[in-house]
Amino acid sequence: MLSFQPKNQDKWSVFKLPLKIIKQKVAVSGFLLVGLAVMGPSAIAKIETDHSQVGYQWSATTPFFSGSSLKDAPEFSLPELGSGGGRFIEVNKHKALGEWSLQNLGRSAPLINDPWSQEQLESMAWKINAQARNQAPLALLVINNTSINAFAIPGGVMGIHTGTVMESNNLDEVASVIAHEVAHLSQRHYEHRDEASRKALLMQIGGILAAIAASAADGDAAAAVMMGSQTVALNAQMAFSRSNEREADRIGMQLMAKAGYDPRAMPKFFGTLDQKTQLNMSDNAYLPSFIMTHPLSSERLSEAQSRANSYPTLGLDSQRHQLSFEMLKWRLKVLSNQATENELVITATKNKGAELALAYWYAKQGRYQEAQNRLNKLKQTAITASAAEKMNFDILLAITEAQIAGLQDKWQLAEESLTPYYNLYPERRDLKLLMADAWLQLGKYNEVVSLMKPIVQSRPHDLEGLYRIQRAYELMAIESKTSANGAATQALVNEIAAVNALRYRAKGELWRGKYNDALVSLQQAKKQVEDLSTSANTVTFNPKPLLANINNEMAEVKAARDFRP
């Protein structure tokens, strides 16, 4: 047994952390993690394995991004540290550290890439972050992990585990976790440290990334890795201090209230964490990951409850977001394979979110008629909720119907299901991505590129948008139609489409941390452009703008590969 006993035992719970002896090497997504007590570059070595991100998939042939092999992934290592002095990370280094973290997570983390679920959680996070007047977050990732955990990394990368949603009782409790992380960022709790602690910060960030990677293969391994990295962090006084935690609670509640969420949900969720902690301690199990980085003392729990009670009720109805919460919770349970048919059928009798998830579950099993029967029943059911809640329900109903149609290769029907809501909400990313999937199958490749480019311009890291553009260009490149301007012109169009497919593939490889693969793709694109410019059979073509773009993109990849904070 490995026990961590804080000095001030009358205020802090004594957490007894069992150190499980791992007799075999733990294989995780692209990495081999050893030496759990001390995290460092030598503790993580490359292995060969495949890992797929988790999301929905309409059919076996659907051009839908679902991750890629990590066989050739570079070795995961902690970044080197620059010299001391001055602030730990300036604004530009914050951004670079966030991008570095996001690229490592894109390479290894078991992500839920469901556009609708991400839309819901991002909407909450962005609304809360706006109250803090922070710089806009770089990304919010939904991690397929049943543990209760969330994290925020300098540079605006936020993550939340699916288990956090599943263990919550309402949307306000989910918002409390997000608000707490936003508060850590807004108060710069990561920055106010001496040089030794700054080094430990990078060690801890590396531990977070490695633990998330480990969770793709083995939950106990992930907990052990997290525990090892936190041991180093605690020894370096890196874990958030009691004053940091209380400040994040206080600021988080303020942000929740301003964003329209109930601050009283925060101590309620702390109560859930405390119960789970006590249960795990009695079972000699690992503590919830959130507790490892955010120590929960009895004093802190009491103070949070007292502060929450000081907020007026504001007439907030605890059920005002319940339909959206039920839809999110049960959809995530289906997407993460945490729901059984029996559980869904029983819950669906009194829960519309579960019934909608059941329809999608049936479709994933190929039981399309049962899925459609559930949808037809829901269409005829009167929904008692606010106008906003009803619209959210109607949108997910249309999305589910489109997905079920897509699984049966009925892409025209999928497009028809999405069109009314796409016309009403053209700014919604989830509707755009799903419409792009239908258009790819219907041969509307130029429309896909036009639809996706604004997404990747505002979110360069958006792997889903990048993949759809890549796929559209790939399909353009092999089109056999004849141009009205002649065969030579059509051949040039196809060649340029092939070049652009390589460019967007490289962008996706960059954000999955596959720097060498990205450079290979760009070098091939550059060669094809140079060959085009010297071809005697090519119509007039100026290669300079395209070559300039490719050279800039190669420089960007090299800078990311060589980044050291």
Coordinates of C-alpha atoms in Angstrom, one line a residue:
M1 CA 0.0 0.0 0.0
L2 CA 1.2 3.5 -0.8
S3 CA -0.3 6.1 1.4
F4 CA -0.3 9.8 0.9
Q5 CA -0.8 11.6 4.2
P6 CA -1.0 15.4 4.0
K7 CA 0.6 17.3 6.9
N8 CA -2.6 18.9 8.0
Q9 CA -4.6 15.8 8.6
D10 CA -7.4 17.5 10.5
K11 CA -8.4 19.4 7.4
W12 CA -7.5 16.9 4.6
S13 CA -8.8 13.5 4.0
V14 CA -6.1 10.8 4.2
F15 CA -6.1 9.1 0.8
K16 CA -4.7 5.6 0.8
L17 CA -3.6 4.8 -2.8
P18 CA -3.1 1.1 -3.6
L19 CA 0.0 0.6 -5.7
K20 CA -0.9 -2.3 -8.0
I21 CA 2.1 -4.4 -9.1
I22 CA 2.0 -4.5 -12.9
K23 CA 3.9 -7.6 -13.9
Q24 CA 3.6 -7.1 -17.6
K25 CA 4.3 -4.1 -19.7
V26 CA 1.2 -2.0 -20.3
A27 CA 0.5 -1.5 -23.9
V28 CA -1.3 1.8 -24.6
S29 CA -2.2 3.7 -27.8
G30 CA 1.1 4.0 -29.4
F31 CA 3.1 4.1 -26.2
L32 CA 4.6 1.7 -23.6
L33 CA 4.4 3.2 -20.1
V34 CA 6.8 1.9 -17.5
G35 CA 8.3 3.4 -14.4
L36 CA 5.0 4.6 -12.9
A37 CA 6.5 6.2 -9.9
V38 CA 8.6 8.6 -11.8
M39 CA 7.3 10.1 -15.1
G40 CA 9.8 11.2 -17.7
P41 CA 10.8 10.9 -21.3
S42 CA 12.5 7.6 -20.6
A43 CA 9.2 6.3 -19.1
I44 CA 7.4 6.3 -22.3
A45 CA 8.5 4.2 -25.3
K46 CA 7.0 3.6 -28.7
I47 CA 5.1 0.4 -29.4
E48 CA 3.2 -0.7 -32.5
T49 CA -0.5 -0.8 -32.2
D50 CA -3.6 0.6 -33.8
H51 CA -6.1 2.9 -32.1
S52 CA -9.4 4.3 -33.4
Q53 CA -11.2 7.3 -32.1
V54 CA -14.7 6.6 -31.0
G55 CA -17.5 8.2 -32.8
Y56 CA -20.5 7.2 -34.8
Q57 CA -20.0 5.6 -38.2
W58 CA -22.8 5.4 -40.7
S59 CA -21.5 2.5 -42.8
A60 CA -18.3 0.5 -43.3
T61 CA -17.6 2.6 -46.4
T62 CA -18.5 6.0 -45.1
P63 CA -15.6 8.4 -45.5
F64 CA -15.8 9.4 -41.9
F65 CA -12.7 10.2 -39.8
S66 CA -12.3 7.6 -37.1
G67 CA -8.7 8.0 -36.1
S68 CA -5.7 6.2 -37.7
S69 CA -3.0 3.7 -37.1
L70 CA -0.4 4.7 -34.6
K71 CA 2.1 2.3 -36.0
D72 CA 4.4 5.0 -37.2
A73 CA 3.6 7.5 -34.5
P74 CA 6.7 9.3 -33.1
E75 CA 7.8 8.6 -29.6
F76 CA 5.8 10.5 -27.0
S77 CA 8.2 12.6 -24.9
L78 CA 7.9 15.5 -22.6
P79 CA 9.1 18.8 -24.0
E80 CA 12.4 20.3 -23.0
L81 CA 12.4 23.3 -20.8
G82 CA 13.9 26.6 -21.7
S83 CA 16.0 28.6 -19.3
G84 CA 14.5 30.1 -16.2
G85 CA 13.6 33.7 -15.5
G86 CA 10.6 35.8 -16.3
R87 CA 7.1 34.4 -16.6
F88 CA 6.8 30.7 -17.2
I89 CA 4.9 30.9 -20.4
E90 CA 4.1 34.1 -22.3
V91 CA 0.9 34.4 -24.3
N92 CA 2.5 33.0 -27.4
K93 CA 4.1 30.1 -25.5
H94 CA 0.7 29.4 -23.9
K95 CA -0.7 29.0 -27.4
A96 CA 2.2 26.8 -28.5
L97 CA 1.9 24.6 -25.4
G98 CA -1.8 24.2 -26.0
E99 CA -1.2 23.2 -29.6
W100 CA 1.5 20.7 -28.6
S101 CA -0.8 19.1 -26.0
L102 CA -3.7 19.0 -28.5
Q103 CA -1.5 17.3 -31.1
N104 CA -0.5 14.6 -28.6
L105 CA -4.1 14.1 -27.5
G106 CA -5.1 13.9 -31.2
R107 CA -2.6 11.1 -31.7
S108 CA -3.4 9.0 -28.7
A109 CA -6.6 9.9 -26.8
P110 CA -9.8 7.8 -27.1
L111 CA -12.0 10.6 -28.3
I112 CA -15.7 10.8 -28.8
N113 CA -16.1 12.7 -32.1
D114 CA -19.8 12.9 -32.2
P115 CA -20.7 16.4 -33.5
W116 CA -23.9 16.8 -31.6
S117 CA -22.4 15.8 -28.2
Q118 CA -19.4 18.1 -28.8
E119 CA -21.8 20.9 -29.8
Q120 CA -23.6 20.6 -26.5
L121 CA -20.5 20.6 -24.3
E122 CA -18.6 23.2 -26.3
S123 CA -21.6 25.5 -26.0
M124 CA -21.5 25.2 -22.2
A125 CA -17.8 25.7 -22.0
W126 CA -17.6 28.7 -24.4
K127 CA -20.5 30.4 -22.5
I128 CA -18.8 29.9 -19.1
N129 CA -15.4 31.0 -20.5
A130 CA -16.9 34.2 -21.9
Q131 CA -17.9 35.2 -18.4
A132 CA -14.2 35.0 -17.4
R133 CA -13.2 37.1 -20.4
N134 CA -10.5 34.6 -21.1
Q135 CA -9.0 34.2 -24.5
A136 CA -11.2 31.9 -26.5
P137 CA -10.4 28.2 -25.8
L138 CA -8.4 26.3 -28.4
A139 CA -10.5 23.1 -28.1
L140 CA -12.7 21.0 -25.9
L141 CA -12.2 17.3 -26.1
V142 CA -14.6 14.6 -25.0
I143 CA -12.6 11.7 -23.7
N144 CA -14.1 8.2 -23.8
N145 CA -13.4 7.2 -20.2
T146 CA -15.8 6.2 -17.5
S147 CA -13.8 7.9 -14.7
I148 CA -14.8 11.3 -13.3
N149 CA -12.3 13.8 -14.6
A150 CA -11.8 17.0 -16.4
F151 CA -8.6 19.0 -17.2
A152 CA -7.5 22.4 -18.6
I153 CA -4.0 22.9 -20.0
P154 CA -2.5 26.4 -20.5
G155 CA -3.2 27.5 -24.0
G156 CA -6.9 26.7 -23.8
V157 CA -7.1 23.0 -24.3
M158 CA -9.9 21.6 -22.1
G159 CA -11.1 18.0 -21.7
I160 CA -13.9 16.2 -20.0
H161 CA -14.4 12.5 -19.5
T162 CA -17.6 10.9 -20.5
G163 CA -17.8 9.5 -17.0
T164 CA -18.2 13.0 -15.6
V165 CA -21.4 13.4 -17.6
M166 CA -22.7 9.9 -16.7
E167 CA -22.1 10.5 -12.9
S168 CA -23.8 13.9 -12.9
N169 CA -27.5 14.3 -12.1
N170 CA -28.1 17.4 -14.3
L171 CA -26.5 19.8 -16.7
D172 CA -25.7 22.3 -13.9
E173 CA -23.4 19.7 -12.3
V174 CA -21.6 19.2 -15.6
A175 CA -21.3 23.0 -15.9
S176 CA -19.8 23.1 -12.4
V177 CA -16.8 20.9 -13.4
I178 CA -16.2 23.0 -16.6
A179 CA -16.5 26.2 -14.6
H180 CA -14.0 25.0 -12.1
E181 CA -11.4 24.3 -14.9
V182 CA -12.1 27.6 -16.5
A183 CA -11.4 29.3 -13.2
H184 CA -8.0 27.6 -12.9
L185 CA -7.1 29.0 -16.3
S186 CA -8.5 32.5 -15.6
Q187 CA -6.7 32.8 -12.3
R188 CA -3.4 31.5 -13.9
H189 CA -2.9 28.8 -11.2
Y190 CA -0.6 27.0 -13.6
E191 CA 1.7 30.0 -13.8
H192 CA 2.4 31.3 -10.3
R193 CA 5.2 28.9 -9.5
D194 CA 8.9 28.8 -9.1
E195 CA 11.3 27.2 -11.6
A196 CA 11.3 23.8 -9.9
S197 CA 7.5 23.8 -9.9
R198 CA 7.4 24.9 -13.6
K199 CA 9.4 21.8 -14.5
A200 CA 7.0 19.7 -12.5
L201 CA 4.1 21.3 -14.4
L202 CA 5.4 20.0 -17.7
M203 CA 5.9 16.6 -16.0
Q204 CA 2.2 16.7 -14.9
I205 CA 0.9 17.7 -18.3
G206 CA 2.9 14.8 -19.7
G207 CA 1.3 12.6 -17.1
I208 CA -2.2 13.7 -18.0
L209 CA -1.6 13.0 -21.7
A210 CA 0.0 9.6 -21.0
A211 CA -2.8 8.6 -18.6
I212 CA -5.4 9.5 -21.2
A213 CA -3.5 7.4 -23.8
A214 CA -3.3 4.6 -21.3
S215 CA -7.1 4.7 -20.7
A216 CA -7.6 3.5 -24.3
A217 CA -6.2 0.2 -23.4
D218 CA -6.5 -0.3 -19.6
G219 CA -8.4 1.7 -17.0
D220 CA -6.1 0.5 -14.1
A221 CA -3.0 1.3 -16.1
A222 CA -4.4 4.8 -16.7
A223 CA -5.0 5.3 -12.9
A224 CA -1.5 4.0 -12.1
V225 CA 0.1 6.3 -14.6
M226 CA -1.9 9.3 -13.3
M227 CA -0.9 8.3 -9.7
G228 CA 2.7 8.1 -10.7
S229 CA 2.7 11.5 -12.3
Q230 CA 0.8 13.0 -9.4
T231 CA 3.4 11.5 -7.0
V232 CA 6.0 13.5 -8.7
A233 CA 3.8 16.6 -8.8
L234 CA 2.9 16.4 -5.1
N235 CA 6.5 15.9 -4.2
A236 CA 7.3 19.1 -6.1
Q237 CA 4.2 20.8 -4.5
M238 CA 2.7 20.9 -7.9
A239 CA -0.9 19.8 -7.2
F240 CA -3.3 22.7 -6.9
S241 CA -3.0 24.1 -3.4
R242 CA -5.9 24.4 -1.0
S243 CA -6.1 28.1 -1.7
N244 CA -6.1 27.5 -5.5
E245 CA -8.9 25.0 -5.1
R246 CA -11.0 27.3 -3.0
E247 CA -10.4 30.2 -5.4
A248 CA -11.4 28.0 -8.4
D249 CA -14.6 27.0 -6.5
R250 CA -15.4 30.6 -5.7
I251 CA -14.7 32.0 -9.2
G252 CA -16.3 28.9 -10.8
M253 CA -19.6 29.6 -9.0
Q254 CA -19.5 33.2 -10.0
L255 CA -19.0 32.2 -13.7
M256 CA -21.8 29.6 -13.4
A257 CA -24.2 32.2 -12.1
K258 CA -23.3 34.7 -14.8
A259 CA -23.7 32.0 -17.5
G260 CA -27.2 31.0 -16.2
Y261 CA -26.2 27.8 -14.4
D262 CA -27.0 27.0 -10.8
P263 CA -23.9 27.4 -8.5
R264 CA -25.5 25.2 -5.9
A265 CA -24.8 22.3 -8.2
M266 CA -21.0 22.5 -7.5
P267 CA -21.1 21.2 -3.9
K268 CA -23.7 18.6 -4.9
F269 CA -21.3 17.2 -7.4
F270 CA -18.5 17.4 -4.8
G271 CA -20.7 15.2 -2.7
T272 CA -20.9 12.7 -5.5
L273 CA -17.1 12.8 -5.7
D274 CA -16.7 12.4 -1.9
Q275 CA -19.0 9.3 -1.9
K276 CA -17.1 7.7 -4.8
T277 CA -13.8 8.4 -3.0
Q278 CA -15.0 6.8 0.2
L279 CA -16.3 3.8 -1.7
N280 CA -13.1 3.4 -3.6
M281 CA -11.0 3.7 -0.5
S282 CA -13.1 0.9 1.2
D283 CA -12.6 -1.3 -1.9
N284 CA -8.9 -0.5 -2.2
A285 CA -9.5 0.9 -5.7
Y286 CA -8.0 3.9 -7.4
L287 CA -9.3 7.3 -6.5
P288 CA -11.3 9.3 -9.1
S289 CA -8.8 11.0 -11.4
F290 CA -10.3 14.4 -10.6
I291 CA -9.5 13.9 -6.9
M292 CA -5.8 13.3 -7.8
T293 CA -5.3 16.7 -9.2
H294 CA -8.0 18.6 -7.3
P295 CA -7.8 17.4 -3.6
L296 CA -11.2 17.5 -1.9
S297 CA -10.9 18.2 1.8
S298 CA -13.8 18.3 4.3
E299 CA -13.1 22.0 4.8
R300 CA -13.3 22.7 1.1
L301 CA -16.5 20.7 0.8
S302 CA -18.1 22.6 3.7
E303 CA -16.9 26.0 2.4
A304 CA -18.3 25.3 -1.1
Q305 CA -21.7 24.4 0.4
S306 CA -21.8 27.5 2.5
R307 CA -20.9 29.7 -0.4
A308 CA -23.4 28.1 -2.7
N309 CA -26.2 28.7 -0.1
S310 CA -25.4 32.4 -0.3
Y311 CA -26.6 32.5 -3.9
P312 CA -30.3 33.4 -4.4
T313 CA -32.4 30.8 -6.0
L314 CA -33.0 33.1 -9.0
G315 CA -36.1 31.0 -9.7
L316 CA -34.0 28.4 -11.5
D317 CA -35.9 25.3 -12.2
S318 CA -33.6 22.2 -11.7
Q319 CA -35.5 20.5 -14.6
R320 CA -35.0 23.4 -17.1
H321 CA -32.2 21.6 -18.8
Q322 CA -33.2 18.0 -18.0
L323 CA -34.2 16.9 -21.5
S324 CA -30.9 18.1 -23.0
F325 CA -29.0 16.4 -20.2
E326 CA -30.9 13.1 -20.7
M327 CA -30.2 13.3 -24.4
L328 CA -26.5 14.0 -23.8
K329 CA -26.0 11.4 -21.1
W330 CA -27.7 8.5 -22.9
R331 CA -26.2 9.3 -26.3
L332 CA -22.7 9.3 -24.7
K333 CA -23.5 6.0 -23.0
V334 CA -24.4 4.4 -26.4
L335 CA -21.4 6.0 -28.2
S336 CA -19.0 4.7 -25.5
N337 CA -20.6 1.3 -25.4
Q338 CA -21.7 1.7 -21.8
A339 CA -25.4 1.0 -22.4
T340 CA -27.1 -2.4 -22.7
E341 CA -30.3 -3.0 -24.6
N342 CA -32.2 -4.0 -21.5
E343 CA -31.1 -0.8 -19.7
L344 CA -32.1 1.4 -22.6
V345 CA -35.5 -0.3 -23.1
I346 CA -36.4 0.0 -19.4
T347 CA -35.2 3.6 -19.1
A348 CA -36.9 4.6 -22.4
T349 CA -40.3 4.1 -20.9
K350 CA -39.9 7.3 -18.9
N351 CA -36.9 9.1 -20.5
K352 CA -37.0 10.6 -24.0
G353 CA -33.3 11.0 -24.2
A354 CA -32.9 7.2 -23.5
E355 CA -35.5 6.4 -26.1
L356 CA -33.7 8.5 -28.8
A357 CA -30.5 6.8 -27.8
L358 CA -32.2 3.4 -28.1
A359 CA -33.2 4.1 -31.7
Y360 CA -29.6 4.8 -32.6
W361 CA -28.5 1.7 -30.7
Y362 CA -30.9 -0.4 -32.7
A363 CA -29.5 1.1 -36.0
K364 CA -25.9 0.4 -34.9
Q365 CA -27.0 -3.3 -34.5
G366 CA -28.5 -3.3 -38.0
R367 CA -32.1 -3.5 -36.6
Y368 CA -33.3 -0.6 -38.8
Q369 CA -37.0 -1.3 -38.6
E370 CA -37.0 -1.2 -34.8
A371 CA -35.0 2.0 -34.9
Q372 CA -37.4 3.6 -37.3
N373 CA -40.4 2.5 -35.2
R374 CA -38.9 4.3 -32.2
L375 CA -38.3 7.4 -34.2
N376 CA -41.9 7.4 -35.5
K377 CA -43.2 7.1 -32.0
L378 CA -41.0 10.0 -30.8
K379 CA -42.2 12.2 -33.7
Q380 CA -45.8 11.7 -32.5
T381 CA -45.0 12.3 -28.8
A382 CA -45.8 15.7 -27.2
I383 CA -42.6 17.0 -25.5
T384 CA -43.2 19.0 -22.4
A385 CA -40.2 21.4 -22.2
S386 CA -39.1 24.9 -23.0
A387 CA -39.0 26.0 -26.6
A388 CA -35.2 25.8 -26.6
E389 CA -35.3 22.3 -25.2
K390 CA -37.9 21.2 -27.8
M391 CA -35.8 22.6 -30.6
N392 CA -32.7 20.8 -29.3
F393 CA -34.7 17.6 -29.1
D394 CA -36.0 18.1 -32.7
I395 CA -32.5 18.7 -34.0
L396 CA -31.1 15.5 -32.4
L397 CA -34.1 13.6 -33.7
A398 CA -33.4 14.7 -37.2
I399 CA -29.7 13.9 -36.8
T400 CA -30.5 10.4 -35.6
E401 CA -32.9 9.9 -38.5
A402 CA -30.2 11.0 -40.9
Q403 CA -27.7 8.7 -39.3
I404 CA -30.0 5.7 -39.5
A405 CA -30.7 6.6 -43.2
G406 CA -26.9 6.8 -43.8
L407 CA -26.3 3.4 -42.3
Q408 CA -28.7 2.0 -44.9
D409 CA -27.0 4.1 -47.7
K410 CA -30.1 6.2 -48.1
W411 CA -28.2 9.4 -48.4
Q412 CA -30.9 11.4 -50.2
L413 CA -33.1 10.7 -47.2
A414 CA -30.3 11.7 -44.8
E415 CA -30.0 15.1 -46.6
E416 CA -33.7 15.6 -46.5
S417 CA -33.8 15.0 -42.8
L418 CA -31.1 17.5 -42.1
T419 CA -32.1 20.3 -44.5
P420 CA -34.8 22.0 -42.5
Y421 CA -32.6 22.5 -39.5
Y422 CA -29.5 23.2 -41.5
N423 CA -31.4 26.1 -43.2
L424 CA -32.5 27.4 -39.8
Y425 CA -29.1 27.0 -38.1
P426 CA -26.5 27.3 -40.8
E427 CA -23.8 28.2 -38.1
R428 CA -24.1 24.9 -36.3
R429 CA -21.0 22.8 -36.7
D430 CA -22.8 19.5 -36.1
L431 CA -25.3 20.0 -38.8
K432 CA -22.6 21.1 -41.2
L433 CA -20.5 18.0 -40.6
L434 CA -23.4 15.7 -41.0
M435 CA -24.6 17.4 -44.1
A436 CA -21.1 17.1 -45.6
D437 CA -21.2 13.4 -45.0
A438 CA -24.4 13.1 -47.1
W439 CA -23.0 15.4 -49.8
L440 CA -19.9 13.3 -50.1
Q441 CA -22.0 10.3 -50.9
L442 CA -24.2 12.3 -53.3
G443 CA -21.2 13.6 -55.3
K444 CA -21.5 17.2 -54.1
Y445 CA -17.7 17.6 -53.6
N446 CA -17.4 21.3 -54.2
E447 CA -20.2 22.0 -51.8
V448 CA -18.4 20.0 -49.2
V449 CA -15.2 22.0 -49.6
S450 CA -17.2 25.3 -49.4
L451 CA -19.1 24.1 -46.3
M452 CA -16.0 22.9 -44.4
K453 CA -13.4 25.6 -45.2
P454 CA -14.9 28.2 -42.8
I455 CA -14.8 25.5 -40.0
V456 CA -11.1 24.7 -40.4
Q457 CA -10.3 28.4 -40.9
S458 CA -11.7 29.2 -37.5
R459 CA -10.6 25.9 -36.0
P460 CA -7.4 24.8 -37.7
H461 CA -7.3 21.7 -35.4
D462 CA -10.7 20.4 -36.4
L463 CA -9.9 16.9 -37.6
E464 CA -13.5 16.2 -38.6
G465 CA -13.6 19.2 -40.9
L466 CA -10.1 18.5 -42.3
Y467 CA -10.9 14.9 -43.1
R468 CA -14.1 15.8 -45.0
I469 CA -12.2 18.3 -47.2
Q470 CA -9.5 15.8 -47.8
R471 CA -12.0 13.2 -48.8
A472 CA -13.9 15.6 -51.1
Y473 CA -10.6 16.5 -52.9
E474 CA -9.7 12.8 -53.2
L475 CA -13.0 12.0 -54.9
M476 CA -12.6 15.1 -57.2
A477 CA -9.2 13.7 -58.2
I478 CA -10.7 10.5 -59.5
E479 CA -13.7 12.0 -61.2
S480 CA -14.0 10.9 -64.8
K481 CA -16.3 13.6 -66.0
T482 CA -15.2 15.7 -69.0
S483 CA -14.8 19.4 -68.6
A484 CA -16.6 21.7 -71.0
N485 CA -13.2 23.3 -71.7
G486 CA -11.6 20.0 -72.8
A487 CA -9.8 16.9 -71.5
A488 CA -6.6 18.8 -70.7
T489 CA -8.4 21.2 -68.4
Q490 CA -10.2 18.4 -66.6
A491 CA -6.9 16.6 -66.1
L492 CA -5.4 19.7 -64.6
V493 CA -8.4 20.1 -62.3
N494 CA -8.0 16.5 -61.2
E495 CA -4.3 16.9 -60.5
I496 CA -4.8 20.0 -58.4
A497 CA -7.5 18.2 -56.5
A498 CA -5.0 15.4 -55.7
V499 CA -2.5 18.0 -54.5
N500 CA -5.1 19.6 -52.2
A501 CA -6.1 16.2 -50.9
L502 CA -2.4 15.7 -49.8
R503 CA -2.3 19.1 -48.3
Y504 CA -5.4 18.5 -46.1
R505 CA -4.2 15.1 -45.2
A506 CA -1.0 16.7 -44.0
K507 CA -3.0 19.1 -41.9
G508 CA -4.8 16.2 -40.2
E509 CA -1.5 14.4 -39.6
L510 CA -0.1 17.6 -38.0
W511 CA -2.9 17.7 -35.5
R512 CA -2.5 14.0 -34.7
G513 CA 1.1 14.6 -33.9
K514 CA 2.3 12.6 -36.9
Y515 CA 4.8 15.2 -38.1
N516 CA 6.9 13.0 -40.3
D517 CA 3.9 11.7 -42.1
A518 CA 2.7 15.2 -42.7
L519 CA 6.0 16.2 -44.2
V520 CA 5.9 13.2 -46.5
S521 CA 2.4 14.2 -47.7
L522 CA 3.5 17.8 -48.3
Q523 CA 6.7 16.7 -50.1
Q524 CA 4.6 14.5 -52.4
A525 CA 2.2 17.4 -53.0
K526 CA 5.1 19.7 -53.8
K527 CA 6.6 17.2 -56.3
Q528 CA 3.2 16.9 -58.1
V529 CA 2.9 20.7 -58.5
E530 CA 6.5 20.9 -59.8
D531 CA 5.8 18.1 -62.3
L532 CA 2.6 19.9 -63.4
S533 CA 4.5 23.1 -64.1
T534 CA 7.0 21.4 -66.4
S535 CA 4.5 19.2 -68.2
A536 CA 4.2 19.9 -71.9
N537 CA 0.6 18.7 -72.0
T538 CA -0.6 21.0 -69.3
V539 CA -2.7 24.0 -70.0
T540 CA -1.5 27.4 -68.7
F541 CA -0.8 27.0 -65.0
N542 CA 1.0 29.2 -62.5
P543 CA 2.4 27.0 -59.7
K544 CA 3.8 29.8 -57.6
P545 CA 0.8 30.4 -55.3
L546 CA 0.3 26.7 -54.6
L547 CA 4.0 26.1 -54.0
A548 CA 4.1 29.0 -51.6
N549 CA 1.2 27.6 -49.6
I550 CA 2.9 24.2 -49.5
N551 CA 6.2 25.7 -48.3
N552 CA 4.4 27.6 -45.6
E553 CA 2.7 24.4 -44.5
M554 CA 5.9 22.5 -44.4
A555 CA 7.4 25.2 -42.2
E556 CA 4.4 25.0 -39.9
V557 CA 4.9 21.3 -39.5
K558 CA 8.6 21.6 -38.8
A559 CA 8.0 24.3 -36.2
A560 CA 5.4 22.0 -34.4
R561 CA 7.8 19.1 -34.6
D562 CA 10.7 21.1 -33.1
F563 CA 8.6 23.0 -30.5
R564 CA 10.2 23.2 -27.1
P565 CA 8.5 25.4 -24.4

